[in-house]
Coordinates of C-alpha atoms and ligand atoms in Angstrom, one line a residue:
X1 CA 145.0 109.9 112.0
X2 CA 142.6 107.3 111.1
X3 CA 143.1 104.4 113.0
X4 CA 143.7 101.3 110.5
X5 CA 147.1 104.4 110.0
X6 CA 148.0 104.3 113.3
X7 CA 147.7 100.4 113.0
X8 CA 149.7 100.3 110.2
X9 CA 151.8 102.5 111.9
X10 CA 152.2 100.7 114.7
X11 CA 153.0 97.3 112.6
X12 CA 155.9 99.1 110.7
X13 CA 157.5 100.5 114.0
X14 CA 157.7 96.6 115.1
X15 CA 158.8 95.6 111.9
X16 CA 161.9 97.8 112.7
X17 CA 162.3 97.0 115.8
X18 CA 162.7 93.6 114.9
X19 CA 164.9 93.8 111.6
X20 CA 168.3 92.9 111.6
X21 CA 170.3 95.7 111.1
X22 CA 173.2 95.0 108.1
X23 CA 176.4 96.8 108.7
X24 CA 175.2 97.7 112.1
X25 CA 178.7 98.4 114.7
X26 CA 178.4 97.7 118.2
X27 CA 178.9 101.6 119.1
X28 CA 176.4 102.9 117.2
X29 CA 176.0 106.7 118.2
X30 CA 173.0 107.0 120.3
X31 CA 169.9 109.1 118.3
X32 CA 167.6 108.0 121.2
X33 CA 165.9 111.6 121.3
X34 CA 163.1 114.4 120.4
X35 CA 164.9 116.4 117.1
X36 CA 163.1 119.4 115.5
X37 CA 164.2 120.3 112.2
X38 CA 163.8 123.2 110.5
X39 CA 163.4 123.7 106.8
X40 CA 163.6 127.3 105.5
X41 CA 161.8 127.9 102.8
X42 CA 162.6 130.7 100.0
X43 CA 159.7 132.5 100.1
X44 CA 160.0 133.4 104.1
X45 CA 158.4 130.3 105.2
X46 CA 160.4 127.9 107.6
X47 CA 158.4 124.5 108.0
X48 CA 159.2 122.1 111.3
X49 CA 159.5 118.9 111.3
X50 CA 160.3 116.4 114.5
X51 CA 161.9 112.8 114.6
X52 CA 160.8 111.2 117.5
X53 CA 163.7 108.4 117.8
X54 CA 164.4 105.5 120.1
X55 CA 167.4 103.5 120.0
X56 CA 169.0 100.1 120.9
X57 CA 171.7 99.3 120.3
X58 CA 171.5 98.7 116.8
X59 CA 167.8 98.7 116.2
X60 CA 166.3 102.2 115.6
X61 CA 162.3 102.5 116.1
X62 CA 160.2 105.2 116.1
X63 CA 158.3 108.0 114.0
X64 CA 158.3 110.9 112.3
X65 CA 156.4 114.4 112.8
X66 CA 155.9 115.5 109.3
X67 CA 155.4 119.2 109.1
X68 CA 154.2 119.0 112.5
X69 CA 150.9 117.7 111.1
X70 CA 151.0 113.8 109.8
X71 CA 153.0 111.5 112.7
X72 CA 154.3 108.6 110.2
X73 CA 156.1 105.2 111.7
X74 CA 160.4 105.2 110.6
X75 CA 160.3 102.0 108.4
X76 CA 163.1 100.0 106.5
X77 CA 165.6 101.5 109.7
X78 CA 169.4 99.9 109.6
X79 CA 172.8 101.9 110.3
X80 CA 175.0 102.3 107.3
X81 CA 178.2 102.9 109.8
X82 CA 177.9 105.9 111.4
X83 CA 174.3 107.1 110.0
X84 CA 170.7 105.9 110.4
X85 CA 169.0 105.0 107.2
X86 CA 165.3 104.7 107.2
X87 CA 162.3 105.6 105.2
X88 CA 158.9 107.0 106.3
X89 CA 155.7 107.1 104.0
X90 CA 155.1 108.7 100.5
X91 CA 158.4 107.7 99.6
X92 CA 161.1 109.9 101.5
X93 CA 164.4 109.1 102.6
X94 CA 166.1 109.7 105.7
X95 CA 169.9 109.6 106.4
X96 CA 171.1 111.1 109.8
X97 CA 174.2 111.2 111.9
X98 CA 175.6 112.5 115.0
X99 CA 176.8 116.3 114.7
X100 CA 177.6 117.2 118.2
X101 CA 174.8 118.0 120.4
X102 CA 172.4 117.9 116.9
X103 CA 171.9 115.8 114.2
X104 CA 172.6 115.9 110.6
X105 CA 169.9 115.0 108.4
X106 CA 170.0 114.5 104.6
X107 CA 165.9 114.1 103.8
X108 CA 165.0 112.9 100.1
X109 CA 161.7 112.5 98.6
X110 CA 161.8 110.0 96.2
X111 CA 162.9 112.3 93.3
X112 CA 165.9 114.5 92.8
X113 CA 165.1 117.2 95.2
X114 CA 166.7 116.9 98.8
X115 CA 166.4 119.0 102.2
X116 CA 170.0 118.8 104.2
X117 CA 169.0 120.2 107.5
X118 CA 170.1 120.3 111.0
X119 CA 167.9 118.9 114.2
X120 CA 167.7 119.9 117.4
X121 CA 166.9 118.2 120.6
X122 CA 164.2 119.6 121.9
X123 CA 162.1 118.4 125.1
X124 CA 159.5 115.4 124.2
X125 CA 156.7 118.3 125.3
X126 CA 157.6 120.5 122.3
X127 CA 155.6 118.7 119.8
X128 CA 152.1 118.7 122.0
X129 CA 149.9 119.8 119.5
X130 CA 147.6 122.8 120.5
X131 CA 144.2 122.0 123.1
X132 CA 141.2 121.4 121.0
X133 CA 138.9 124.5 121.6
X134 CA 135.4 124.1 122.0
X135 CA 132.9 122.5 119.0
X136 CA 130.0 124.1 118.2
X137 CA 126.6 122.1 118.8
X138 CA 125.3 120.2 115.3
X139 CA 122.8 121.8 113.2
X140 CA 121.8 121.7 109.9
X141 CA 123.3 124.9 107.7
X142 CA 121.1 126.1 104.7
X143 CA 122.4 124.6 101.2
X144 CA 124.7 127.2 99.6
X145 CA 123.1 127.0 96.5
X146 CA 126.5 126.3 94.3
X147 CA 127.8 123.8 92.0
X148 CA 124.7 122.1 90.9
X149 CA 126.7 120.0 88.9
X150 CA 130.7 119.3 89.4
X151 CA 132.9 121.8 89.6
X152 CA 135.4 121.8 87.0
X153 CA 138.8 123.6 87.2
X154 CA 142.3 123.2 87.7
X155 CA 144.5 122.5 91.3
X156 CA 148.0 123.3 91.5
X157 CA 148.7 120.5 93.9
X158 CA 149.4 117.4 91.8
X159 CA 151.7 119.0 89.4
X160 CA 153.2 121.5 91.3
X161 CA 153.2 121.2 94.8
X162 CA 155.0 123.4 96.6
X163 CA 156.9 125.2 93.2
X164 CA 153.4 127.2 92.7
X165 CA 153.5 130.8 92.9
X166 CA 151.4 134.0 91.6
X167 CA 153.6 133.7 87.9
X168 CA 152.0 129.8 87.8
X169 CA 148.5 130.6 88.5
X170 CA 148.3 133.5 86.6
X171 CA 149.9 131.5 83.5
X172 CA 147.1 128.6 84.4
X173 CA 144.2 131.1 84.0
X174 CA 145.5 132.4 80.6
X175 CA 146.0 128.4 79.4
X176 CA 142.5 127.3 80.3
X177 CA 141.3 130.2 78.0
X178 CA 143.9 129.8 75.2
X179 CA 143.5 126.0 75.7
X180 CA 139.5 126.2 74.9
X181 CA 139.4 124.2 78.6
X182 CA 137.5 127.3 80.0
X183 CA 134.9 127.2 76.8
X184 CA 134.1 123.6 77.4
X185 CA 133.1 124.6 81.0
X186 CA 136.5 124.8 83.2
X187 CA 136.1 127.4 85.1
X188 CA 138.1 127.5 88.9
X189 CA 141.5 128.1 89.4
X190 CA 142.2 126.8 92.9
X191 CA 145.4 127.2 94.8
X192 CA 146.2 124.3 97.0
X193 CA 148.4 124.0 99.6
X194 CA 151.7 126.3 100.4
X195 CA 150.6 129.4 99.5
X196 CA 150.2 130.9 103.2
X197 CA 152.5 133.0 105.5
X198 CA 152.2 133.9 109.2
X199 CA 149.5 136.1 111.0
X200 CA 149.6 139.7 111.1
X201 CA 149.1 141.5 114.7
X202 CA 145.8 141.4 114.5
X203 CA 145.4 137.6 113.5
X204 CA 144.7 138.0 109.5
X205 CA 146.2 135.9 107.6
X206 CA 149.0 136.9 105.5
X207 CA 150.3 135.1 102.0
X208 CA 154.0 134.3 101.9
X209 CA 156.4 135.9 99.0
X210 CA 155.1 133.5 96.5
X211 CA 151.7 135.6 96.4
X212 CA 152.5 139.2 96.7
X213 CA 149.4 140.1 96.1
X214 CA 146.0 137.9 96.6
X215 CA 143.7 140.6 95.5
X216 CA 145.4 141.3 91.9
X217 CA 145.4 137.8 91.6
X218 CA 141.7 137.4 92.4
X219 CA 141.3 140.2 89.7
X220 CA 143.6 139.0 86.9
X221 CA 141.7 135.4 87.1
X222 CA 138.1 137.2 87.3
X223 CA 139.1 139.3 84.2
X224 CA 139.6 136.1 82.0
X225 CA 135.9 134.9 83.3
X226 CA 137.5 132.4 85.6
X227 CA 137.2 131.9 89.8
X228 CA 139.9 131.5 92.2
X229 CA 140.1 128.7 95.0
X230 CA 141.8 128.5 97.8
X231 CA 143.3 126.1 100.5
X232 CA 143.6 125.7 104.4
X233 CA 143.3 123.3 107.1
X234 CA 140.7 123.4 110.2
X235 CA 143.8 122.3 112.1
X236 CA 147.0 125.0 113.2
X237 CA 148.9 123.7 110.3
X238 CA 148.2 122.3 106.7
X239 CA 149.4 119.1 105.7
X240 CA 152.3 121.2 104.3
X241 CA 153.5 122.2 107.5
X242 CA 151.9 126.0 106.9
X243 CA 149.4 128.1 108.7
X244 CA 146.0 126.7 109.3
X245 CA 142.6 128.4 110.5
X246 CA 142.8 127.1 114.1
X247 CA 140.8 129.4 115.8
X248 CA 141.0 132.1 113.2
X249 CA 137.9 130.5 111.3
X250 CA 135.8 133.6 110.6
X251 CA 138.3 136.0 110.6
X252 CA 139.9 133.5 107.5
X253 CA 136.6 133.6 105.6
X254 CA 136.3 137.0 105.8
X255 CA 139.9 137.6 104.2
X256 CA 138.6 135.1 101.1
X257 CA 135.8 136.9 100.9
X258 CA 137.7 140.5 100.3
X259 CA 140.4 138.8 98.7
X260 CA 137.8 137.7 96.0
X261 CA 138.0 134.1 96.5
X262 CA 135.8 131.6 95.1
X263 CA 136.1 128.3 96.3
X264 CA 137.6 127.0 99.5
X265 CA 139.6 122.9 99.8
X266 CA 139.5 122.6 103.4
X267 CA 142.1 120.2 104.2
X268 CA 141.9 117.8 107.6
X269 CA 146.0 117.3 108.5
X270 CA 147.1 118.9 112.0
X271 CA 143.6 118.7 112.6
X272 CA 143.5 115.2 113.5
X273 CA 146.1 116.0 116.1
X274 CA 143.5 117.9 117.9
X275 CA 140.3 117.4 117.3
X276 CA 138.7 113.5 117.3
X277 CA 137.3 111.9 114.7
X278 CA 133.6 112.1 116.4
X279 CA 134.4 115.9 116.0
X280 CA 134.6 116.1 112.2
X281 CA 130.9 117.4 111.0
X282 CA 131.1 119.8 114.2
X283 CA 134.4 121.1 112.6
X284 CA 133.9 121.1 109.3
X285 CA 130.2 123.1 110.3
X286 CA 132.3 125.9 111.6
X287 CA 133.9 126.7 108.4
X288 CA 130.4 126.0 106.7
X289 CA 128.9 128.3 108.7
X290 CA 131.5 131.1 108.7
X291 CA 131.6 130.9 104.3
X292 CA 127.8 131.3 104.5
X293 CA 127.9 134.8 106.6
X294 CA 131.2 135.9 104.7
X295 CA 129.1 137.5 102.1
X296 CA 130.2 136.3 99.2
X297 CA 129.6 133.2 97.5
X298 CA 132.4 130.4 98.1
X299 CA 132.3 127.1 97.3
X300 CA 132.8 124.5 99.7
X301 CA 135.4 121.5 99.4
X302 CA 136.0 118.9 102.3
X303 CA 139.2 117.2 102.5
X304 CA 139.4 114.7 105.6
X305 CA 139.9 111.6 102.9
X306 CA 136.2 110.0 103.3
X307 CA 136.9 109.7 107.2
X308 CA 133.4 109.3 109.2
X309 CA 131.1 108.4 106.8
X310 CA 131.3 112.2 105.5
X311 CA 129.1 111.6 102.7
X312 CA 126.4 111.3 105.1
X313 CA 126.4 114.6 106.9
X314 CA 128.9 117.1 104.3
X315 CA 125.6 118.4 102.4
X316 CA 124.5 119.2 106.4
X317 CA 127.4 121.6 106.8
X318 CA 126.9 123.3 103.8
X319 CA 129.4 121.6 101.9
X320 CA 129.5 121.2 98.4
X321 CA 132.3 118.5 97.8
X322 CA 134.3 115.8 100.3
X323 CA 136.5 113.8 99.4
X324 CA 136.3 109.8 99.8
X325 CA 140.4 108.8 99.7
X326 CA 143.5 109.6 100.2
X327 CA 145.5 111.6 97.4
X328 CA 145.4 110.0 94.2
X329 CA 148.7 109.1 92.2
X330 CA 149.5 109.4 88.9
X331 CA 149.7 105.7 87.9
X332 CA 147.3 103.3 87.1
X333 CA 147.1 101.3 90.5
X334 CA 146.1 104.1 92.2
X335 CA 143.6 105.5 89.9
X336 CA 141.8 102.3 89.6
X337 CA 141.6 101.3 93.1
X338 CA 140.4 104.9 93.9
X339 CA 137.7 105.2 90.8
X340 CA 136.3 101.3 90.6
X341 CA 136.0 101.6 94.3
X342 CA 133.3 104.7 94.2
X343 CA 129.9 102.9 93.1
X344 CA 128.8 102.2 96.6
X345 CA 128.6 106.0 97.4
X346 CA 127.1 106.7 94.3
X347 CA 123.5 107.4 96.3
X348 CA 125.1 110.3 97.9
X349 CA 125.9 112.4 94.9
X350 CA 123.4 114.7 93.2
X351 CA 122.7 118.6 92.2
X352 CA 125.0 120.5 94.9
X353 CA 127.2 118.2 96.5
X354 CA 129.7 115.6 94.8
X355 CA 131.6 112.8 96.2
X356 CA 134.8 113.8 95.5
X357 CA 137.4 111.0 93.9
X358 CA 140.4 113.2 94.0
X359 CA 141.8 115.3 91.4
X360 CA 142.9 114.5 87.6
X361 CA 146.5 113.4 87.1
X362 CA 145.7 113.5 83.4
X363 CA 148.6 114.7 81.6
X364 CA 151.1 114.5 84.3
X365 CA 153.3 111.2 82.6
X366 CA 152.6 108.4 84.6
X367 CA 149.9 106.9 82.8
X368 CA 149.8 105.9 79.0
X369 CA 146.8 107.5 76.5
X370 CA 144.5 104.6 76.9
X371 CA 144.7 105.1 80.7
X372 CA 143.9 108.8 80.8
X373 CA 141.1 108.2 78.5
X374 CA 140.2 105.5 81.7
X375 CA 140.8 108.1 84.0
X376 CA 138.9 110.8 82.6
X377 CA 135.5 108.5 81.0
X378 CA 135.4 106.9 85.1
X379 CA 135.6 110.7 86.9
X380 CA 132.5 111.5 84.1
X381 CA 130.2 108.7 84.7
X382 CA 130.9 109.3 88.7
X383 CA 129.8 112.5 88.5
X384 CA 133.0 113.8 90.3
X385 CA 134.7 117.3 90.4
X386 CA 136.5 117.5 87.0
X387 CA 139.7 119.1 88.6
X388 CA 142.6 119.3 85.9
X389 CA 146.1 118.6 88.3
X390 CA 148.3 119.2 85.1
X391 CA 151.0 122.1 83.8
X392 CA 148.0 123.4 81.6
X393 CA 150.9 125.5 79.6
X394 CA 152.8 122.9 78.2
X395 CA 150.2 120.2 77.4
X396 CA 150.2 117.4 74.5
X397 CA 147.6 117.9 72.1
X398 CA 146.6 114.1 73.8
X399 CA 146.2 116.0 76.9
X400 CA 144.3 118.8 75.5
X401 CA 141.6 116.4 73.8
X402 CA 141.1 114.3 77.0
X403 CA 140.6 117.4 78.8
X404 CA 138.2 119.0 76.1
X405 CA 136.2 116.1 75.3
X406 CA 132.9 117.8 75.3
X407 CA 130.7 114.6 74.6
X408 CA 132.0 113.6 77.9
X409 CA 132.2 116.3 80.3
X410 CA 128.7 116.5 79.1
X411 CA 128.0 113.2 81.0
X412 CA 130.0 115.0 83.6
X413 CA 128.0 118.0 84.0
X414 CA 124.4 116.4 82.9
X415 CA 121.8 118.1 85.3
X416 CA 119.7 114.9 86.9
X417 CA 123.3 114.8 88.6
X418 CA 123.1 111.1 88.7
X419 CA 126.4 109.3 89.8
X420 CA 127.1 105.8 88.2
X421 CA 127.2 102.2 89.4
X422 CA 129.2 99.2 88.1
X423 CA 126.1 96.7 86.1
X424 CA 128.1 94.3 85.1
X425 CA 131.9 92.8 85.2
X426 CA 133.5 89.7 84.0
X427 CA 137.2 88.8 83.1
X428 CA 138.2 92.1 83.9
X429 CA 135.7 93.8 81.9
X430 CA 133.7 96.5 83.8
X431 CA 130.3 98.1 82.2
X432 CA 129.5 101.4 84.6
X433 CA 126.0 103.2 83.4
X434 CA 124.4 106.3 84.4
X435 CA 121.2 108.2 83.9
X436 CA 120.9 110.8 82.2
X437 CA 118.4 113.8 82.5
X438 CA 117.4 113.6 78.4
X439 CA 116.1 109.7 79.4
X440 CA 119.4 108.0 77.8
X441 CA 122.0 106.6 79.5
X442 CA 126.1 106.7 79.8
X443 CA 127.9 103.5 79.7
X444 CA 131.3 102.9 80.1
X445 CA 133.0 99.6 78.9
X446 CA 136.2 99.3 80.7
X447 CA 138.8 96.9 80.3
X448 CA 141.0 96.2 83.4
X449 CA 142.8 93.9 81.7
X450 CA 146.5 94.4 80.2
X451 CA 145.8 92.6 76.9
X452 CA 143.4 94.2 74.3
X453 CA 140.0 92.1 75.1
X454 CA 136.6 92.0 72.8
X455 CA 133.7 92.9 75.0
X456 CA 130.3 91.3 74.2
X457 CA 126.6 91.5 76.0
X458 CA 123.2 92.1 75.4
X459 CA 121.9 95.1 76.7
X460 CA 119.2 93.7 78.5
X461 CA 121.1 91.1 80.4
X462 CA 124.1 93.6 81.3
X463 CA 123.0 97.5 81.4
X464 CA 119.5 96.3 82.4
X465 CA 117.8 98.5 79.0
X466 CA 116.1 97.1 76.0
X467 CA 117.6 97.9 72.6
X468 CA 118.6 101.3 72.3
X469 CA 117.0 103.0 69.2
X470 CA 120.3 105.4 69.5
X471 CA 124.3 104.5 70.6
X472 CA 126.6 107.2 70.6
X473 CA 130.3 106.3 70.6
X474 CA 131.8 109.3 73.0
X475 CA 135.6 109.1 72.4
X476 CA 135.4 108.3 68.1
X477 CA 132.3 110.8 67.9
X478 CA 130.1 108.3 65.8
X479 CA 127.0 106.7 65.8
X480 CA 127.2 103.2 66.0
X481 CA 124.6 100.6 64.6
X482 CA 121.7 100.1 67.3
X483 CA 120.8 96.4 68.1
X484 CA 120.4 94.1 70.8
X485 CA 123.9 93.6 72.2
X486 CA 127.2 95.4 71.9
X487 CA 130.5 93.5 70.9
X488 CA 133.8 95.5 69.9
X489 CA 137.1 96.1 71.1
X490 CA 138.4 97.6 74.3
X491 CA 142.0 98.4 74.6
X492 CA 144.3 97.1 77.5
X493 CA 143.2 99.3 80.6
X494 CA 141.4 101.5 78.0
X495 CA 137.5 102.5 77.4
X496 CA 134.6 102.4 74.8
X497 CA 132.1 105.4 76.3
X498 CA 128.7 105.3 74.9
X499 CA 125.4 106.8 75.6
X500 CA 122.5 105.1 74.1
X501 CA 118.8 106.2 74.2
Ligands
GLA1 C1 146.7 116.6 101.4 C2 145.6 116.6 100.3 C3 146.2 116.9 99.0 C4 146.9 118.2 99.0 C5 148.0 118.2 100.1 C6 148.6 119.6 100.3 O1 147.6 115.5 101.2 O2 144.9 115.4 100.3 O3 145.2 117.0 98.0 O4 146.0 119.3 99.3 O5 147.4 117.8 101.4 O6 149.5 119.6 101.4

């Protein structure tokens, strides 16, 4: 866990500590304790989860063990009578009381979907994580020769989380086709997180009931002309609480590889338990360098949320992608922050490995046309992995022409691999330009603002270029009227695009 977290963290479990608690009784039951909870899953999967509590008296501090990967402070803690209230994180909800020797436990996550469970008390020792095994020495792996522009695709993590299965992938390969997605250069479908069982004797790894079958799967995606990606974790559990590669790191590419796989997310979580954060390029080279002697060509994706600089050394362990935050949300706060915040890496991007900004939330509801169309223009100009995180069968036709905009994947995909940078900004209004290989450039006039604003500069004083002979409106498909300056309307968190040459 990065440490401004564990600050945070730290901050929060004070916070507690010092709240008054409203409706607190003098003889509240005492949850002072180690708890492990178990979640079964449908699909054979049973997911643990510890509450490390410590009470007094009224006050409750202390922390939760999510999925036995992420440890997150207990926040907003106060007794409602005879249960504990607090929240942790991301949103979820925790209400638990005494039941016997356990605890009951009613866990919600911010939407209508709750987990009742029981917890257990279990000895403090129970949730030391596994020793860190050895690191291998730095070197510097050959580039894999992939993605010489961004990969573009669809993730099943934003949409579905943990409800994706074989019937959902399957469905999202037939929708990029049908959809005219995979003609305007879509091409992975990658599995995130969730989709993993146990071990076998041997140590392989296994899928759990949602996947019966990872080879057909590989071989209904290829048929359509599409790849498949997958997930794990360097760590011995994903951030879902399922099986990571911990020590199985070869064996694991080697299953990818037979299972047809073609592109692997490799997600930090547990790891950070283990492993220190000076340790990150020597882990993330041991997966590097077991993908490049599995034999077949898989694309590599880091996930450790821009943690050690890791633009500076992923090309050096073969990766082709890392990403530089934490997850995206599908609202406009989180989107901006993340995407207006990416220009100062932009020198780190080019043919083969992408800064990665997160995935696209396009589609998924929380964010109005104007914003999408935000969303979407910003991901092109920065050059970043053009993953679709939507239910690609049920789609608006709004969706659909965000998604299919070929004018600007184009900037997206255009060869010289060139990542923008913000020129200019007043009042709100942002202008982003980016080189393109033909000798033009993109531009993207953004307006931050939450009233309609008219944006007006010269060329030469804001994009740093003299007249263009040519400007190319990217969302209306028109040619506008060259000249010396542009002026014209820019909807409330919305975008003109332009390339002008
Ligand atoms: C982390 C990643 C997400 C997703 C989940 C899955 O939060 O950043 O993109 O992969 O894990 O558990």
């Amino acid at each position: 866990m990065p440490l401004h977290t564990r600050l945070k963290n730290l901050c929060l479990l004070l916070a507690a500590a010092l709240a008054l608690a409203p409706g607190a009784r003098a003889a509240a039951p005492d949850l002072t304790g180690t708890w492990r909870i178990d979640l079964p899953k449908p699909w054979g999967v049973t997911l643990h989860s510890y509450m490390i509590l410590r009470q007094e008296g009224p006050f409750l501090t202390g922390s939760v063990l999510v999925n036995d990967a992420d440890e997150i402070g207990v926040q907003e803690a106060h007794m409602e009578g005879e249960e504990a209230v607090f929240h942790v994180d991301w949103g979820w909800k925790f209400r638990v009381r005494r039941d016997g020797a356990n605890l009951h436990v009613v866990i919600s996550y911010g939407g209508p979907d709750a987990d009742v469970a029981t917890a257990y008390p279990v000895p403090a020792s129970a949730t030391t994580p596994p020793a860190a095994p050895a690191i291998p020495e730095l070197r510097t792996l050959p580039d894999n020769g992939l993605l010489r522009t961004p990969p573009m695709g669809w993730n099943s993590w934003n949409h579905f989380a943990e409800k994706v299965d074989d019937r959902v992938v399957r469905d999202a390969a037939d929708a990029m086709v049908a959809s005219g997605m995979a003609a305007a250069g879509y091409q992975y479908i990658n599995i995130d997180d969730t989709w993993e069982g146990g071990r076998d004797a041997a140590g392989n790894i296994l899928t759990n009931a949602k996947f019966p079958d990872m080879k057909a799967l590989s071989a209904y995606v290829h048929a359509k002309g599409l790849k498949l990606g997958i997930y794990s974790s360097p760590g011995f559990v994903t951030c879902g609480g399922y099986e990571g590669s911990l020590g199985h790191e070869a064996q694991d590419a080697a299953t990818y590889a037979a299972c047809g796989i073609d592109y692997l997310k490799y997600d930090w979580c547990s790891a950070g338990r283990i492993y220190k954060i000076a340790d990150l390029r020597a882990v993330y080279q041991k997966m590097g360098d077991a993908l490049e002697r599995c034999g077949r060509p898989i694309a590599y994706s880091l996930c450790e949320y821009g943690m050690g600089d890791v633009w500076t050394w992923a090309p050096k362990v073969s990766g082709n992608l890392w990403r530089t935050t934490g997850d995206i949300q599908d609202n406009w706060e989180s989107m901006t922050k993340i995407g207006f915040d990416q220009g100062r890496l932009a020198t780190f991007a080019g043919p083969g490995h992408w800064n990665d900004p997160d995935m696209l939330e396009i589609g998924n509801g929380g964010m109005n046309g104007a914003e999408y169309r935000t969303h979407f223009s910003l991901w092109c100009l920065l050059a970043a992995p053009l993953m679709a995180g939507n239910d690609l069968r049920s789609m608006s036709d709004d969706t659909r022409a965000i998604l299919t905009n070929r004018e600007v994947i184009a900037v997206d995909q255009d060869p010289l691999g060139r990542e923008a940078q913000r020129a200019w900004a007043q009042d709100g209004i942002e202008v982003w330009t980016r080189p393109l290989a033909a000798g033009g450039i993109a531009i993207g006039i953004f307006n931050r603002n939450d009233q309609q604003r008219t944006a007006s500069f010269s060329w030469a004083e804001s994009v740093d270029a003299s007249a263009p002979r040519h400007v190319r409106d990217l969302w209306n498909h028109t040619d506008l009227a060259p000249g010396s300056s542009f002026n014209g309307a820019v909807p409330a968190h919305g975008v003109v695009m332009l390339e002008a040459k």
